[in-house]
Short mmCIF file of N, CA, C and O in Angstrom, two decimals:
data_model
loop_
_atom_site.label_atom_id
_atom_site.label_comp_id
_atom_site.label_asym_id
_atom_site.label_seq_id
_atom_site.Cartn_x
_atom_site.Cartn_y
_atom_site.Cartn_z
N MET A 1 101.23 63.78 95.45
CA MET A 1 100.73 65.03 95.99
C MET A 1 101.71 66.13 95.64
O MET A 1 102.92 65.96 95.73
N ILE A 2 101.20 67.26 95.20
CA ILE A 2 102.00 68.43 94.88
C ILE A 2 101.35 69.64 95.55
O ILE A 2 100.14 69.81 95.47
N VAL A 3 102.16 70.48 96.18
CA VAL A 3 101.67 71.72 96.75
C VAL A 3 102.50 72.84 96.15
O VAL A 3 103.73 72.82 96.23
N ASP A 4 101.82 73.79 95.52
CA ASP A 4 102.55 74.88 94.89
C ASP A 4 101.62 76.06 94.63
O ASP A 4 100.41 75.94 94.75
N GLU A 5 102.24 77.18 94.25
CA GLU A 5 101.47 78.35 93.86
C GLU A 5 101.10 78.22 92.39
O GLU A 5 101.94 77.89 91.57
N LEU A 6 99.83 78.47 92.09
CA LEU A 6 99.36 78.48 90.72
C LEU A 6 98.58 79.76 90.48
O LEU A 6 97.85 80.23 91.36
N PHE A 7 98.72 80.31 89.29
CA PHE A 7 98.07 81.56 88.96
C PHE A 7 96.63 81.33 88.55
O PHE A 7 96.29 80.34 87.91
N ARG A 8 95.78 82.28 88.91
CA ARG A 8 94.37 82.20 88.56
C ARG A 8 94.20 82.41 87.05
O ARG A 8 95.03 83.06 86.41
N PRO A 9 93.11 81.89 86.47
CA PRO A 9 92.93 81.94 85.01
C PRO A 9 92.91 83.36 84.44
O PRO A 9 93.30 83.57 83.30
N GLU A 10 92.46 84.33 85.22
CA GLU A 10 92.34 85.69 84.70
C GLU A 10 93.67 86.43 84.59
O GLU A 10 93.75 87.53 84.03
N VAL A 11 94.75 85.85 85.13
CA VAL A 11 96.06 86.49 85.08
C VAL A 11 96.66 86.30 83.69
O VAL A 11 96.76 85.17 83.20
N SER A 12 97.03 87.40 83.06
CA SER A 12 97.57 87.35 81.70
C SER A 12 99.07 87.09 81.71
O SER A 12 99.83 87.82 82.37
N PRO A 13 99.52 86.09 80.97
CA PRO A 13 100.96 85.84 80.86
C PRO A 13 101.71 87.02 80.23
O PRO A 13 102.91 87.13 80.38
N ALA A 14 101.00 87.90 79.53
CA ALA A 14 101.64 89.04 78.87
C ALA A 14 101.92 90.20 79.82
O ALA A 14 102.65 91.13 79.47
N ASN A 15 101.37 90.18 81.03
CA ASN A 15 101.58 91.26 81.99
C ASN A 15 103.09 91.41 82.25
O ASN A 15 103.78 90.42 82.50
N PRO A 16 103.61 92.64 82.21
CA PRO A 16 105.06 92.84 82.39
C PRO A 16 105.60 92.29 83.72
O PRO A 16 106.70 91.74 83.76
N GLU A 17 104.82 92.41 84.80
CA GLU A 17 105.28 91.87 86.08
C GLU A 17 105.31 90.34 86.06
O GLU A 17 106.20 89.72 86.63
N ILE A 18 104.33 89.75 85.37
CA ILE A 18 104.31 88.29 85.23
C ILE A 18 105.51 87.84 84.40
O ILE A 18 106.17 86.85 84.73
N GLN A 19 105.81 88.57 83.34
CA GLN A 19 106.97 88.24 82.52
C GLN A 19 108.26 88.31 83.34
O GLN A 19 109.12 87.44 83.23
N GLN A 20 108.39 89.35 84.18
CA GLN A 20 109.57 89.47 85.04
C GLN A 20 109.65 88.30 86.01
O GLN A 20 110.72 87.72 86.23
N PHE A 21 108.51 87.92 86.58
CA PHE A 21 108.45 86.79 87.50
C PHE A 21 108.89 85.50 86.79
O PHE A 21 109.70 84.73 87.32
N MET A 22 108.38 85.27 85.60
CA MET A 22 108.70 84.04 84.86
C MET A 22 110.19 84.00 84.50
O MET A 22 110.81 82.93 84.58
N ARG A 23 110.76 85.15 84.15
CA ARG A 23 112.20 85.18 83.86
C ARG A 23 113.02 84.92 85.13
O ARG A 23 114.04 84.23 85.07
N SER A 24 112.56 85.44 86.24
CA SER A 24 113.34 85.30 87.48
C SER A 24 113.41 83.85 87.93
O SER A 24 114.39 83.43 88.54
N LEU A 25 112.37 83.07 87.65
CA LEU A 25 112.34 81.67 88.06
C LEU A 25 112.49 80.71 86.88
O LEU A 25 112.27 79.51 87.03
N HIS A 26 112.84 81.25 85.71
CA HIS A 26 113.09 80.44 84.50
C HIS A 26 111.87 79.61 84.10
O HIS A 26 112.01 78.46 83.70
N PHE A 27 110.67 80.20 84.19
CA PHE A 27 109.46 79.52 83.73
C PHE A 27 109.24 79.85 82.26
O PHE A 27 109.35 81.00 81.85
N SER A 28 108.90 78.85 81.46
CA SER A 28 108.59 79.10 80.06
C SER A 28 107.08 79.25 79.85
O SER A 28 106.64 79.69 78.79
N ALA A 29 106.29 78.88 80.84
CA ALA A 29 104.83 79.00 80.75
C ALA A 29 104.29 79.37 82.12
O ALA A 29 104.87 79.04 83.15
N LEU A 30 103.17 80.09 82.11
CA LEU A 30 102.53 80.47 83.36
C LEU A 30 101.83 79.26 83.96
O LEU A 30 101.13 78.52 83.25
N LEU A 31 102.04 79.03 85.23
CA LEU A 31 101.46 77.87 85.90
C LEU A 31 100.01 78.18 86.28
O LEU A 31 99.74 78.83 87.27
N GLN A 32 99.09 77.70 85.43
CA GLN A 32 97.66 77.88 85.65
C GLN A 32 96.97 76.52 85.54
O GLN A 32 97.52 75.57 84.99
N ARG A 33 95.75 76.46 86.05
CA ARG A 33 95.07 75.17 86.19
C ARG A 33 94.94 74.39 84.87
O ARG A 33 95.33 73.22 84.80
N ALA A 34 94.38 75.00 83.85
CA ALA A 34 94.14 74.25 82.60
C ALA A 34 95.42 73.69 81.99
O ALA A 34 95.48 72.49 81.66
N PRO A 35 96.49 74.50 81.84
CA PRO A 35 97.72 73.92 81.28
C PRO A 35 98.35 72.85 82.18
O PRO A 35 98.89 71.86 81.67
N ILE A 36 98.26 73.04 83.50
CA ILE A 36 98.82 72.04 84.42
C ILE A 36 98.06 70.73 84.29
O ILE A 36 98.65 69.65 84.22
N GLU A 37 96.71 70.80 84.26
CA GLU A 37 95.93 69.57 84.11
C GLU A 37 96.23 68.88 82.79
O GLU A 37 96.33 67.65 82.74
N ALA A 38 96.39 69.63 81.71
CA ALA A 38 96.72 69.03 80.41
C ALA A 38 98.10 68.37 80.46
O ALA A 38 98.27 67.25 79.94
N LEU A 39 99.07 69.03 81.08
CA LEU A 39 100.41 68.48 81.21
C LEU A 39 100.38 67.18 82.03
O LEU A 39 100.99 66.18 81.64
N LEU A 40 99.66 67.19 83.14
CA LEU A 40 99.56 66.00 83.98
C LEU A 40 98.88 64.86 83.23
O LEU A 40 99.32 63.70 83.30
N HIS A 41 97.82 65.18 82.52
CA HIS A 41 97.09 64.16 81.75
C HIS A 41 98.02 63.53 80.70
O HIS A 41 98.05 62.31 80.54
N ALA A 42 98.78 64.38 80.01
CA ALA A 42 99.72 63.88 79.00
C ALA A 42 100.80 62.99 79.61
O ALA A 42 101.31 62.09 78.95
N ALA A 43 101.12 63.25 80.88
CA ALA A 43 102.14 62.46 81.57
C ALA A 43 101.56 61.19 82.21
O ALA A 43 102.28 60.44 82.86
N GLY A 44 100.25 60.98 82.04
CA GLY A 44 99.64 59.76 82.55
C GLY A 44 99.02 59.87 83.93
O GLY A 44 98.76 58.86 84.58
N PHE A 45 98.78 61.11 84.39
CA PHE A 45 98.20 61.31 85.72
C PHE A 45 96.78 61.83 85.63
O PHE A 45 96.41 62.51 84.68
N SER A 46 96.00 61.54 86.67
CA SER A 46 94.69 62.14 86.87
C SER A 46 94.74 62.94 88.16
O SER A 46 95.41 62.54 89.11
N VAL A 47 94.00 64.04 88.20
CA VAL A 47 93.92 64.86 89.40
C VAL A 47 92.74 64.35 90.23
O VAL A 47 91.59 64.44 89.82
N LEU A 48 93.05 63.77 91.40
CA LEU A 48 91.99 63.29 92.29
C LEU A 48 91.40 64.42 93.11
O LEU A 48 90.22 64.40 93.44
N ALA A 49 92.24 65.41 93.45
CA ALA A 49 91.75 66.54 94.24
C ALA A 49 92.56 67.78 93.89
O ALA A 49 93.76 67.70 93.64
N TRP A 50 91.85 68.89 93.86
CA TRP A 50 92.45 70.20 93.61
C TRP A 50 91.93 71.07 94.75
O TRP A 50 90.78 71.50 94.73
N VAL A 51 92.76 71.32 95.76
CA VAL A 51 92.32 72.03 96.96
C VAL A 51 93.09 73.35 97.05
O VAL A 51 94.32 73.36 97.10
N VAL A 52 92.35 74.46 97.07
CA VAL A 52 92.98 75.77 97.18
C VAL A 52 93.21 76.06 98.67
O VAL A 52 92.31 76.47 99.38
N LEU A 53 94.42 75.79 99.12
CA LEU A 53 94.74 75.95 100.54
C LEU A 53 94.66 77.41 100.98
O LEU A 53 94.33 77.69 102.13
N SER A 54 94.98 78.34 100.08
CA SER A 54 94.95 79.75 100.45
C SER A 54 93.53 80.26 100.69
O SER A 54 93.35 81.34 101.24
N GLU A 55 92.51 79.49 100.33
CA GLU A 55 91.14 79.84 100.69
C GLU A 55 90.82 79.39 102.12
O GLU A 55 89.91 79.90 102.74
N ARG A 56 91.59 78.42 102.62
CA ARG A 56 91.34 77.87 103.95
C ARG A 56 92.30 78.44 105.00
O ARG A 56 91.97 78.49 106.18
N TYR A 57 93.51 78.79 104.58
CA TYR A 57 94.55 79.22 105.50
C TYR A 57 95.14 80.54 105.03
O TYR A 57 95.23 80.80 103.84
N HIS A 58 95.57 81.35 105.98
CA HIS A 58 96.17 82.63 105.65
C HIS A 58 97.61 82.42 105.16
O HIS A 58 98.38 81.71 105.80
N VAL A 59 97.93 83.01 104.03
CA VAL A 59 99.29 82.98 103.51
C VAL A 59 99.93 84.31 103.88
O VAL A 59 99.46 85.36 103.47
N HIS A 60 100.97 84.26 104.71
CA HIS A 60 101.61 85.49 105.17
C HIS A 60 102.34 86.17 104.02
O HIS A 60 103.14 85.54 103.32
N THR A 61 102.03 87.44 103.81
CA THR A 61 102.75 88.24 102.83
C THR A 61 103.08 89.59 103.45
O THR A 61 102.40 90.05 104.37
N ARG A 62 104.11 90.21 102.92
CA ARG A 62 104.45 91.57 103.32
C ARG A 62 103.61 92.54 102.50
O ARG A 62 103.07 92.17 101.45
N SER A 63 103.54 93.78 102.94
CA SER A 63 102.80 94.79 102.17
C SER A 63 103.49 95.03 100.84
O SER A 63 104.69 94.74 100.68
N ASP A 64 102.75 95.58 99.87
CA ASP A 64 103.35 95.90 98.58
C ASP A 64 104.53 96.86 98.73
O ASP A 64 105.53 96.74 98.04
N GLU A 65 104.40 97.80 99.66
CA GLU A 65 105.47 98.77 99.88
C GLU A 65 106.75 98.09 100.36
O GLU A 65 107.85 98.40 99.90
N GLU A 66 106.61 97.14 101.28
CA GLU A 66 107.77 96.41 101.79
C GLU A 66 108.37 95.53 100.68
O GLU A 66 109.59 95.44 100.53
N CYS A 67 107.51 94.91 99.89
CA CYS A 67 107.99 94.10 98.76
C CYS A 67 108.76 94.97 97.77
O CYS A 67 109.83 94.58 97.30
N ASP A 68 108.22 96.16 97.47
CA ASP A 68 108.90 97.07 96.53
C ASP A 68 110.26 97.50 97.09
O ASP A 68 111.24 97.58 96.34
N ARG A 69 110.32 97.78 98.38
CA ARG A 69 111.59 98.18 99.00
C ARG A 69 112.61 97.05 98.89
O ARG A 69 113.77 97.27 98.51
N LEU A 70 112.18 95.83 99.17
CA LEU A 70 113.09 94.68 99.08
C LEU A 70 113.49 94.39 97.63
O LEU A 70 114.64 94.06 97.36
N LEU A 71 112.53 94.52 96.70
CA LEU A 71 112.86 94.33 95.28
C LEU A 71 113.97 95.28 94.84
O LEU A 71 114.92 94.89 94.17
N HIS A 72 113.83 96.53 95.24
CA HIS A 72 114.85 97.53 94.88
C HIS A 72 116.19 97.16 95.50
O HIS A 72 117.23 97.17 94.82
N ALA A 73 116.18 96.80 96.77
CA ALA A 73 117.44 96.45 97.45
C ALA A 73 118.07 95.21 96.82
O ALA A 73 119.29 95.15 96.64
N TYR A 74 117.25 94.23 96.46
CA TYR A 74 117.76 93.01 95.84
C TYR A 74 118.41 93.31 94.49
O TYR A 74 119.46 92.77 94.16
N ARG A 75 117.76 94.18 93.72
CA ARG A 75 118.34 94.53 92.41
C ARG A 75 119.66 95.25 92.58
O ARG A 75 120.63 94.98 91.86
N VAL A 76 119.73 96.18 93.53
CA VAL A 76 120.96 96.94 93.78
C VAL A 76 122.07 96.00 94.23
O VAL A 76 123.22 96.13 93.79
N ASP A 77 121.72 95.05 95.10
CA ASP A 77 122.73 94.13 95.64
C ASP A 77 123.05 92.98 94.70
O ASP A 77 123.97 92.20 94.96
N GLY A 78 122.27 92.82 93.62
CA GLY A 78 122.52 91.75 92.67
C GLY A 78 122.28 90.36 93.23
O GLY A 78 122.99 89.42 92.90
N VAL A 79 121.25 90.22 94.08
CA VAL A 79 120.97 88.91 94.68
C VAL A 79 120.40 87.95 93.64
O VAL A 79 120.02 88.35 92.53
N HIS A 80 120.31 86.69 93.99
CA HIS A 80 119.77 85.65 93.11
C HIS A 80 118.37 86.06 92.64
O HIS A 80 117.55 86.54 93.43
N ARG A 81 118.09 85.82 91.37
CA ARG A 81 116.80 86.22 90.80
C ARG A 81 115.61 85.54 91.46
O ARG A 81 114.50 86.03 91.41
N GLY A 82 115.85 84.39 92.09
CA GLY A 82 114.76 83.71 92.79
C GLY A 82 114.18 84.53 93.93
O GLY A 82 113.00 84.46 94.21
N TYR A 83 115.03 85.34 94.58
CA TYR A 83 114.53 86.22 95.64
C TYR A 83 113.59 87.27 95.05
O TYR A 83 112.57 87.62 95.66
N ILE A 84 113.94 87.77 93.86
CA ILE A 84 113.08 88.75 93.20
C ILE A 84 111.74 88.09 92.85
O ILE A 84 110.67 88.67 93.07
N GLY A 85 111.79 86.87 92.35
CA GLY A 85 110.55 86.14 92.06
C GLY A 85 109.70 85.95 93.30
O GLY A 85 108.48 86.08 93.25
N GLY A 86 110.34 85.68 94.44
CA GLY A 86 109.60 85.52 95.69
C GLY A 86 108.90 86.79 96.13
O GLY A 86 107.76 86.75 96.60
N MET A 87 109.57 87.92 95.96
CA MET A 87 108.94 89.21 96.31
C MET A 87 107.76 89.50 95.40
O MET A 87 106.71 89.96 95.85
N LEU A 88 107.93 89.23 94.10
CA LEU A 88 106.82 89.44 93.17
C LEU A 88 105.65 88.52 93.52
O LEU A 88 104.49 88.92 93.47
N LEU A 89 105.95 87.28 93.90
CA LEU A 89 104.90 86.34 94.27
C LEU A 89 104.10 86.85 95.46
O LEU A 89 102.87 86.74 95.49
N GLU A 90 104.78 87.44 96.44
CA GLU A 90 104.04 88.01 97.58
C GLU A 90 103.11 89.12 97.12
O GLU A 90 101.97 89.22 97.58
N LYS A 91 103.58 89.97 96.19
CA LYS A 91 102.71 91.03 95.67
C LYS A 91 101.52 90.43 94.93
O LYS A 91 100.40 90.94 95.01
N PHE A 92 101.74 89.33 94.21
CA PHE A 92 100.65 88.70 93.46
C PHE A 92 99.61 88.11 94.40
O PHE A 92 98.42 88.13 94.12
N TYR A 93 100.07 87.56 95.55
CA TYR A 93 99.11 87.10 96.57
C TYR A 93 98.27 88.27 97.04
O TYR A 93 97.05 88.16 97.19
N ASN A 94 98.91 89.42 97.31
CA ASN A 94 98.18 90.60 97.79
C ASN A 94 97.11 91.03 96.79
O ASN A 94 96.07 91.55 97.19
N ARG A 95 97.36 90.84 95.52
CA ARG A 95 96.41 91.25 94.47
C ARG A 95 95.38 90.18 94.16
O ARG A 95 94.48 90.41 93.34
N GLY A 96 95.53 88.99 94.73
CA GLY A 96 94.60 87.91 94.44
C GLY A 96 94.85 87.24 93.11
O GLY A 96 93.95 86.65 92.52
N TRP A 97 96.09 87.29 92.61
CA TRP A 97 96.43 86.69 91.32
C TRP A 97 96.84 85.23 91.43
O TRP A 97 96.92 84.54 90.42
N VAL A 98 97.14 84.77 92.63
CA VAL A 98 97.74 83.44 92.78
C VAL A 98 97.10 82.73 93.96
O VAL A 98 96.64 83.35 94.91
N ASP A 99 97.05 81.41 93.87
CA ASP A 99 96.54 80.57 94.96
C ASP A 99 97.61 79.56 95.35
O ASP A 99 98.44 79.16 94.53
N TYR A 100 97.56 79.15 96.60
CA TYR A 100 98.41 78.07 97.08
C TYR A 100 97.56 76.81 97.01
O TYR A 100 96.52 76.72 97.65
N VAL A 101 97.98 75.85 96.18
CA VAL A 101 97.11 74.74 95.80
C VAL A 101 97.74 73.40 96.17
O VAL A 101 98.93 73.18 96.00
N LEU A 102 96.88 72.50 96.67
CA LEU A 102 97.26 71.10 96.91
C LEU A 102 96.65 70.27 95.78
O LEU A 102 95.45 70.32 95.54
N LEU A 103 97.50 69.53 95.09
CA LEU A 103 97.04 68.61 94.05
C LEU A 103 97.30 67.19 94.52
O LEU A 103 98.41 66.87 94.94
N VAL A 104 96.29 66.36 94.44
CA VAL A 104 96.46 64.95 94.74
C VAL A 104 96.33 64.22 93.41
O VAL A 104 95.31 64.35 92.71
N LEU A 105 97.38 63.49 93.04
CA LEU A 105 97.46 62.85 91.74
C LEU A 105 97.44 61.34 91.85
O LEU A 105 97.83 60.78 92.87
N THR A 106 97.01 60.71 90.78
CA THR A 106 97.11 59.26 90.67
C THR A 106 97.42 58.93 89.21
O THR A 106 97.17 59.76 88.32
N LEU A 107 97.95 57.77 88.96
CA LEU A 107 98.17 57.32 87.59
C LEU A 107 96.82 57.02 86.94
O LEU A 107 95.88 56.60 87.62
N HIS A 108 96.70 57.21 85.64
CA HIS A 108 95.45 56.93 84.93
C HIS A 108 94.95 55.54 85.21
O HIS A 108 93.76 55.33 85.44
N LEU A 109 95.84 54.55 85.24
CA LEU A 109 95.42 53.17 85.49
C LEU A 109 94.78 53.02 86.84
O LEU A 109 93.76 52.34 86.98
N ALA A 110 95.34 53.66 87.86
CA ALA A 110 94.78 53.56 89.22
C ALA A 110 93.43 54.26 89.29
O ALA A 110 92.54 53.83 90.00
N ALA A 111 93.25 55.33 88.55
CA ALA A 111 92.01 56.08 88.60
C ALA A 111 90.86 55.33 87.92
O ALA A 111 89.71 55.50 88.27
N SER A 112 91.18 54.46 86.95
CA SER A 112 90.13 53.75 86.22
C SER A 112 89.64 52.49 86.93
O SER A 112 88.69 51.87 86.52
N ARG A 113 90.29 52.08 88.00
CA ARG A 113 89.90 50.87 88.71
C ARG A 113 88.71 51.08 89.58
O ARG A 113 88.38 52.03 90.11
#
């Protein structure tokens, strides 16, 4: 089982804010459903369930204005880039660019039985 934020298919990896987010968390690829499923399949896993938890439960986020204020303060203070990524992620939730997803995985062999 994996629970994480994944970006919706319509989000472009070329977007400057997405690029900043990926640099802040050292991602080389945008975490979206199709590439994740391909990666899991190549690793020998099958996805038994893909549940978008953020459709069922409220994900608390701050307003864009509060996120922008914190982003500015973090940059000035030179805090860890992961905090900047977290603030951007909250803004992406506000825009509907990202979902909080539960993945239930099994090995290919177990799925074929």
